[in-house]
Tab-separated table of C-alpha atoms in Angstrom:
chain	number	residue	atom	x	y	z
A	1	UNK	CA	-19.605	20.156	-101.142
A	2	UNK	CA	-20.927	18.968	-104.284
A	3	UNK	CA	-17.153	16.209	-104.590
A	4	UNK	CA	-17.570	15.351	-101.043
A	5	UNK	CA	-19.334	11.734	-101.710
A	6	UNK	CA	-16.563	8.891	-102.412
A	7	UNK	CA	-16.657	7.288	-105.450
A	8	UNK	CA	-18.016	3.648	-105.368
A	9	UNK	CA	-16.442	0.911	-107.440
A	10	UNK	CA	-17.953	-2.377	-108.372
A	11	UNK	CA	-16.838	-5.392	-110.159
A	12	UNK	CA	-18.852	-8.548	-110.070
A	13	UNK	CA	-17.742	-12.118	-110.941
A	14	UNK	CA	-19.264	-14.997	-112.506
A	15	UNK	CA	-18.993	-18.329	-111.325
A	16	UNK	CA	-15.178	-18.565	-113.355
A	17	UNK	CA	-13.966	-15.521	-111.947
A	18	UNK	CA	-14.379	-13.327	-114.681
A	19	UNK	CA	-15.805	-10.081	-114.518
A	20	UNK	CA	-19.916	-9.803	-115.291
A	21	UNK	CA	-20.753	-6.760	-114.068
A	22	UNK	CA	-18.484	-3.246	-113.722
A	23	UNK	CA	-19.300	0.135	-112.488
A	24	UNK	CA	-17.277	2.581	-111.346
A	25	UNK	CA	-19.514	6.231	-110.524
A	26	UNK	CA	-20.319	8.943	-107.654
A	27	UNK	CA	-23.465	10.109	-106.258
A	28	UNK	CA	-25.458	11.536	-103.766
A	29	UNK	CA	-29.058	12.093	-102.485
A	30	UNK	CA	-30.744	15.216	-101.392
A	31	UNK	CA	-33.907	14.297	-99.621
A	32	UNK	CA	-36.960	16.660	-98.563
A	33	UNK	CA	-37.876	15.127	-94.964
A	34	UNK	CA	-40.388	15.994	-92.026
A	35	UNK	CA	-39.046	17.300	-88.712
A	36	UNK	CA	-40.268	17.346	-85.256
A	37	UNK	CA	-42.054	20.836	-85.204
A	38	UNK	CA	-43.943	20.009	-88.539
A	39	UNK	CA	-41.569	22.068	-91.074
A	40	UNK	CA	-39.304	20.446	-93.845
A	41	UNK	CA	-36.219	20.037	-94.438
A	42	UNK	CA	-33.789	18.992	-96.715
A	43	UNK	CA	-31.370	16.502	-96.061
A	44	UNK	CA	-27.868	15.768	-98.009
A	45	UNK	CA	-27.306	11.772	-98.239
A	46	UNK	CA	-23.547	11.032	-99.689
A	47	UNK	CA	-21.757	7.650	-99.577
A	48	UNK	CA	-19.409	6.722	-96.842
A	49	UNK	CA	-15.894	5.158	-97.398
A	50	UNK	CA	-17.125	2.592	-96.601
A	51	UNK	CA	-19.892	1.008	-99.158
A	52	UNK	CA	-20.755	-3.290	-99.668
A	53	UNK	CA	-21.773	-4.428	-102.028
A	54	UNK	CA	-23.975	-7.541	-101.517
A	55	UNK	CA	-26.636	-9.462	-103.181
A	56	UNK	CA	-25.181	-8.128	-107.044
A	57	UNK	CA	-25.729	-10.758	-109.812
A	58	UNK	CA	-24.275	-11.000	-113.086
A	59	UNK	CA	-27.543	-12.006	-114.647
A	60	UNK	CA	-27.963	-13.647	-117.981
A	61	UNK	CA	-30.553	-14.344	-121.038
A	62	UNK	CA	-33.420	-15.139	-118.907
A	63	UNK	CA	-32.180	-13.326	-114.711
A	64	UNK	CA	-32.050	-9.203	-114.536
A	65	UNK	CA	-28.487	-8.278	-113.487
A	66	UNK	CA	-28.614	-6.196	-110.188
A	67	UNK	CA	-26.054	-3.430	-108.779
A	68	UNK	CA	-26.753	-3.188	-105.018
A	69	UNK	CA	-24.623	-0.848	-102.886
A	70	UNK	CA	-24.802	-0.257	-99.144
A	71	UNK	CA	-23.162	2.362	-96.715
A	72	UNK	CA	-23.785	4.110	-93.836
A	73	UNK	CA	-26.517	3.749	-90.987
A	74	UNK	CA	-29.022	1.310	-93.125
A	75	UNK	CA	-28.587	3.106	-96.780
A	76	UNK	CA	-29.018	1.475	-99.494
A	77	UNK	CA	-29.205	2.146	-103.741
A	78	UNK	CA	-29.409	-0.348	-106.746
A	79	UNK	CA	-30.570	-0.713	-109.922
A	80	UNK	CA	-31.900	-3.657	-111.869
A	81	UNK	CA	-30.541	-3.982	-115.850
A	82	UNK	CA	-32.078	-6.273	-118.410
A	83	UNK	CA	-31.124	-7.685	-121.585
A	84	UNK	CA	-32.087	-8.298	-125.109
A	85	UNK	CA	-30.229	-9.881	-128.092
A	86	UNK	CA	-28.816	-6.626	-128.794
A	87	UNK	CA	-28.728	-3.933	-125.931
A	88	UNK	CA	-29.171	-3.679	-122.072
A	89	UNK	CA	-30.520	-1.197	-120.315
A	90	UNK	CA	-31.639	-0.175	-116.653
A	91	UNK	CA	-35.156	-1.018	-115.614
A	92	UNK	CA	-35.616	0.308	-111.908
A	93	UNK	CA	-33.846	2.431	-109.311
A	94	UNK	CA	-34.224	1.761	-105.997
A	95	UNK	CA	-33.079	4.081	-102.821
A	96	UNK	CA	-33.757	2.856	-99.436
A	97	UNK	CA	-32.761	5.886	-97.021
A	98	UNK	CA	-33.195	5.110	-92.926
A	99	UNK	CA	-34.224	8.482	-91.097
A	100	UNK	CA	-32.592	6.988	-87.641
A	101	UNK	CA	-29.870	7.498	-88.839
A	102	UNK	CA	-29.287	11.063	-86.868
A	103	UNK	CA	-26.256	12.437	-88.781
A	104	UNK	CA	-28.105	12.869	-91.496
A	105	UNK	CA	-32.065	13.605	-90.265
A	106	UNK	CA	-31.120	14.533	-86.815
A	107	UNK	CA	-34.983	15.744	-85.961
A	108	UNK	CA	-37.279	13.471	-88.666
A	109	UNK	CA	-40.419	12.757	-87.523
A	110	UNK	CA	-41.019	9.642	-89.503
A	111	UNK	CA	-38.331	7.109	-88.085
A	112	UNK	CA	-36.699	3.934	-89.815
A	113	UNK	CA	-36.053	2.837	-93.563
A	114	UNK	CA	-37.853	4.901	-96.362
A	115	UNK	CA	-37.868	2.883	-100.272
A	116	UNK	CA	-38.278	5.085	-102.760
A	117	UNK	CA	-38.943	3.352	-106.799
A	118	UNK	CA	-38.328	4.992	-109.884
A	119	UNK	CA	-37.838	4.039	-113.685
A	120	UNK	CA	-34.620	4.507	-114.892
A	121	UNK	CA	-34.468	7.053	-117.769
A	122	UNK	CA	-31.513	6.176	-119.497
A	123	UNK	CA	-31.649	4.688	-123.298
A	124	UNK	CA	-30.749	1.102	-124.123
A	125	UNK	CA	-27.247	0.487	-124.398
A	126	UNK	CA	-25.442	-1.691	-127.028
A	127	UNK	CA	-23.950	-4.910	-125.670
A	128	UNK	CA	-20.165	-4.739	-125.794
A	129	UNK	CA	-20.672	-1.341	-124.819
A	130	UNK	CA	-19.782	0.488	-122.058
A	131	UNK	CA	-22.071	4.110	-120.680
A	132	UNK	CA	-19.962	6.837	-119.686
A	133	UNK	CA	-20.883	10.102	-118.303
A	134	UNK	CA	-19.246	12.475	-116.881
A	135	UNK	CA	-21.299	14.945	-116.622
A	136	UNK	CA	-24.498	15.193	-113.863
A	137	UNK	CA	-26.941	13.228	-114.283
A	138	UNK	CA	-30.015	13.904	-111.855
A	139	UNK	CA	-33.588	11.737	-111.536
A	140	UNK	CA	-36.390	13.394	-109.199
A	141	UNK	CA	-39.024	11.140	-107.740
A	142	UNK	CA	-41.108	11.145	-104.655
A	143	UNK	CA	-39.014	14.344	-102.171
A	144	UNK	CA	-35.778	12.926	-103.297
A	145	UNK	CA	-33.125	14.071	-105.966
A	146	UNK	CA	-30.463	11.526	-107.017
A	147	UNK	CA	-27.327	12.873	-108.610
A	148	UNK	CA	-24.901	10.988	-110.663
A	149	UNK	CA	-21.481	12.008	-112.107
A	150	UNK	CA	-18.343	10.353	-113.198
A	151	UNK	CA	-20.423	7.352	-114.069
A	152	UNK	CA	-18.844	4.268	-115.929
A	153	UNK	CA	-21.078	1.137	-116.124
A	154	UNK	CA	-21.295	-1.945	-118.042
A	155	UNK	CA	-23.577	-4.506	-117.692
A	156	UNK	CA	-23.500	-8.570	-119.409
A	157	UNK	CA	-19.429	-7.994	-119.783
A	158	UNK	CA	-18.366	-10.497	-122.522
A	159	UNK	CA	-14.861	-12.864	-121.886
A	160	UNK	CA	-14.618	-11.003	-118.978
A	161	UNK	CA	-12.566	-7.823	-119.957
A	162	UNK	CA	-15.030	-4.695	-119.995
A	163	UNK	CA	-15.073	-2.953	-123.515
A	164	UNK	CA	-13.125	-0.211	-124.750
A	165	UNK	CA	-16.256	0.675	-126.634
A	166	UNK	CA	-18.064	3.591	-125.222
A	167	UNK	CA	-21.442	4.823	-125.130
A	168	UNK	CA	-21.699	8.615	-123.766
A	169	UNK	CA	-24.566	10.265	-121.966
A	170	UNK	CA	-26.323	13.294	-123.723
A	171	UNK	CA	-25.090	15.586	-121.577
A	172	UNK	CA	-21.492	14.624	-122.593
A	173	UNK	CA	-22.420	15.397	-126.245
A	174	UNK	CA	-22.434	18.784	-127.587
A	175	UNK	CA	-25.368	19.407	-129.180
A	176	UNK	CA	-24.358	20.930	-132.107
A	177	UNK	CA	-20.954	21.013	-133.757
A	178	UNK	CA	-19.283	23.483	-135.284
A	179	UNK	CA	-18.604	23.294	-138.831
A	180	UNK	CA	-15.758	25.352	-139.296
A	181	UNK	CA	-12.851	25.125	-136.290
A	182	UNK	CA	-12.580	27.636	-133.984
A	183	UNK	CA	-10.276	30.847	-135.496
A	184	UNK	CA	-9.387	34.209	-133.620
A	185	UNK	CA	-11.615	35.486	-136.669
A	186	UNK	CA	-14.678	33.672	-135.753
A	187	UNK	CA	-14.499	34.826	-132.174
A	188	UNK	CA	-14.385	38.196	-132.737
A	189	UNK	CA	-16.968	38.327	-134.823
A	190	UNK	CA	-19.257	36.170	-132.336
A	191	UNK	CA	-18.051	38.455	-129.647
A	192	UNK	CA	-18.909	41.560	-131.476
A	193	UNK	CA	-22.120	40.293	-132.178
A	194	UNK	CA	-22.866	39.363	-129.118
A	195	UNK	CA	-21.794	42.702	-127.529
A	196	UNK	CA	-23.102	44.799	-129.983
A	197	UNK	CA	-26.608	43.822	-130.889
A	198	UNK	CA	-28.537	46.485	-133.669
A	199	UNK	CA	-30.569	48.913	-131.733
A	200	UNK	CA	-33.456	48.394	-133.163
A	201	UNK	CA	-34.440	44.846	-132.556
A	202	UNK	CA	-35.753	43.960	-129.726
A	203	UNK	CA	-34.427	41.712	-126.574
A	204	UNK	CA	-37.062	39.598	-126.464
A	205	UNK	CA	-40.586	38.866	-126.764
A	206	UNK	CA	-42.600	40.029	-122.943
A	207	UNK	CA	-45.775	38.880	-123.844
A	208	UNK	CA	-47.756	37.700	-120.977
A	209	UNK	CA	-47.718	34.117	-121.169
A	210	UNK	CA	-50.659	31.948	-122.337
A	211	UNK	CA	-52.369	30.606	-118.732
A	212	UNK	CA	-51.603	26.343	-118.942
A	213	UNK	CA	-53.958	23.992	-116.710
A	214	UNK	CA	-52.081	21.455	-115.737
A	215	UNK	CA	-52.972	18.400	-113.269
A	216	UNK	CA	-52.032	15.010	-111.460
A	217	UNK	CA	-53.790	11.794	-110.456
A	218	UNK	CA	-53.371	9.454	-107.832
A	219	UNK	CA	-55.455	6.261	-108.891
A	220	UNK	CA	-58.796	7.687	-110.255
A	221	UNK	CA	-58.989	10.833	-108.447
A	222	UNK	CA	-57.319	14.518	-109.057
A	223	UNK	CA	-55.092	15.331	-106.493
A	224	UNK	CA	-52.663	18.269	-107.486
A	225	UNK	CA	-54.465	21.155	-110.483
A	226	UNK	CA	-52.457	24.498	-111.164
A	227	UNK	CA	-54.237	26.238	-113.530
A	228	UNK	CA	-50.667	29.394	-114.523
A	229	UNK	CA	-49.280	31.153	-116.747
A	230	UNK	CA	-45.427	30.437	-116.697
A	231	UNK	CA	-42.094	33.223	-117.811
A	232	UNK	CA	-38.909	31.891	-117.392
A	233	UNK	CA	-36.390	35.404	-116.622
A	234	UNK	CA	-32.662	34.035	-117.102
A	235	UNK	CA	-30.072	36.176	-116.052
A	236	UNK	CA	-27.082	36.629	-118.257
A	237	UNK	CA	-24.822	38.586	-120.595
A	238	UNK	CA	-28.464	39.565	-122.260
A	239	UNK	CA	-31.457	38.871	-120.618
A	240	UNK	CA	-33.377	36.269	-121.703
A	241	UNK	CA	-37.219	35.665	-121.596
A	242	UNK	CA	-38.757	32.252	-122.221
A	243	UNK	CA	-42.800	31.682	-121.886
A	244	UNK	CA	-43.285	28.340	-121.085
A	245	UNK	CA	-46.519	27.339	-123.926
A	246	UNK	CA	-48.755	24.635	-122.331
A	247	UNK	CA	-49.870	23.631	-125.494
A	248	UNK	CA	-46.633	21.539	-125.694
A	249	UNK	CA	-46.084	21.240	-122.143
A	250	UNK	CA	-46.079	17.886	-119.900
A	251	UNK	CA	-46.956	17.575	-116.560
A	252	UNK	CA	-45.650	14.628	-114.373
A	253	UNK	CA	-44.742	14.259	-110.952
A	254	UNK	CA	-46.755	12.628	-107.856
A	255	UNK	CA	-48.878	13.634	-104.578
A	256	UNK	CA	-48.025	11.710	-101.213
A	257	UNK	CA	-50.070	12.365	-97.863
A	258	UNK	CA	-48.142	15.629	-96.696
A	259	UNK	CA	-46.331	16.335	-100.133
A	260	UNK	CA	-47.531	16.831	-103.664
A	261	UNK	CA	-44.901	17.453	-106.854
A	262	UNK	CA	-45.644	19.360	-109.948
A	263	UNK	CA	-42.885	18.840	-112.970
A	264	UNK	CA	-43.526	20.703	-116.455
A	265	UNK	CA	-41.262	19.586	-119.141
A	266	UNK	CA	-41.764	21.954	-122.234
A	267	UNK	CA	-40.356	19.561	-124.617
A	268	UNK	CA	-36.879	21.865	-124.663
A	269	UNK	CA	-35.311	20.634	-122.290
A	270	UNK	CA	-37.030	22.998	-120.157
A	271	UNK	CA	-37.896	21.610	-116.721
A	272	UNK	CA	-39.747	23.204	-113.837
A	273	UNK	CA	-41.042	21.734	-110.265
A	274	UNK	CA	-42.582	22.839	-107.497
């Protein structure tokens, strides 16, 4: 039930009435929790129909505008957004998940409200402008994924009407464009290439891959090394191999007191975590 979550929207006024703040998106949260017997679980958070939304400010020049939302049993999400002369842009995300609430972790063994901080990825948006994306956008941090869709936000609205300007999400952008239009001609030709590769090259490369070493701190000291060698095997219309080089590869992630997480980010848009 990926639609199941209700879609949440927002509009804040200033001290005139006008509109300051607007956002109109869906999400939800999947969350890796503790149960009773010691195993884990994973939990799916989504937002009630019914969701407040108090202690939002517009903010200004000099004041961080906040989107706060809250719904069901002691849930809560927002996300700070500061300014400069020319764009805005989100600082932190903050979810606040409660474990009593039994619905949703009906055997956790850590009871009562859970914050969890992370750094907004997105890129600075021009003022006047308002970020669109339809597509999924997903942020990983600390046993929790939060997924976005269907997201329309603007932040520091001007005269009060929210702009007709839009600023779109990479994953709404193709990333290349074609440079001739689509014709039945081109198709078949892509489809008969496609189908009918020459026989003598090869699928692809199965080298063994070159073994990465990859680690994660917690203060001063090492607490997470994986020292691997890393082939991707996607399945489709022709196999495709892709060795994961750790020459160009990123580790990131964090280690708690039961849980440790390893992300590798290739540089390609390639992202693994265990």
């Amino acid at each position: 039930g990926f639609f199941q979550s209700h879609a949440v929207e927002v509009d804040i006024k200033d001290a005139s009435n006008a509109t300051c703040l607007y956002a109109d998106w869906m999400m939800r949260f999947l969350i890796i929790y503790e149960s009773n017997n010691g195993s884990y679980k994973t939990a799916t958070l989504n937002l009630s129909s019914s969701v407040t939304h108090n202690g939002s400010v517009c903010g200004n020049d000099t004041q961080a505008a906040l989107l706060a939302v809250q719904f069901g049993e002691g849930h809560s999400w927002s996300i700070n957004i500061t300014k400069n002369n020319e764009t805005y842009r989100g600082d932190f995300i903050t979810l606040t998940y409660n474990t009593n609430d039994t619905a949703v972790f009906p055997d956790a063994k850590r009871k009562g409200p859970v914050t969890v901080l992370v750094k907004d990825p997105s890129h600075p948006i021009q003022l006047n402008t308002v970020f669109v994306c339809h597509n999924s956008i997903v942020i990983e941090a600390e046993n929790t994924k939060q997924i976005f869709w269907n997201v329309t936000i603007q932040a520091f609205v001007q005269n009060g009407t929210v702009s007709k300007k839009e600023s779109r999400c990479p994953a709404d952008t193709p990333t290349t464009a074609p440079t001739i239009p689509p014709t039945i001609a081109n198709v078949t030709t892509a489809s008969t290439t496609t189908l009918s590769p020459a026989p003598t090259t090869a699928p692809q490369p199965v080298e063994n891959p070159d073994t990465g070493n990859y680690s994660l701190k917690s203060g001063n000291k090492t607490c997470f090394l994986a020292t691997v060698g890393l082939q991707l095997n996607v399945s489709q219309d022709k196999p495709l191999l892709i060795n994961i080089n750790p020459k160009t590869t990123v580790a990131d992630g964090a280690c708690g007191n039961t849980t440790a997480t390893l992300k590798l980010n290739d540089g390609n848009s390639t992202l693994i975590g265990f």
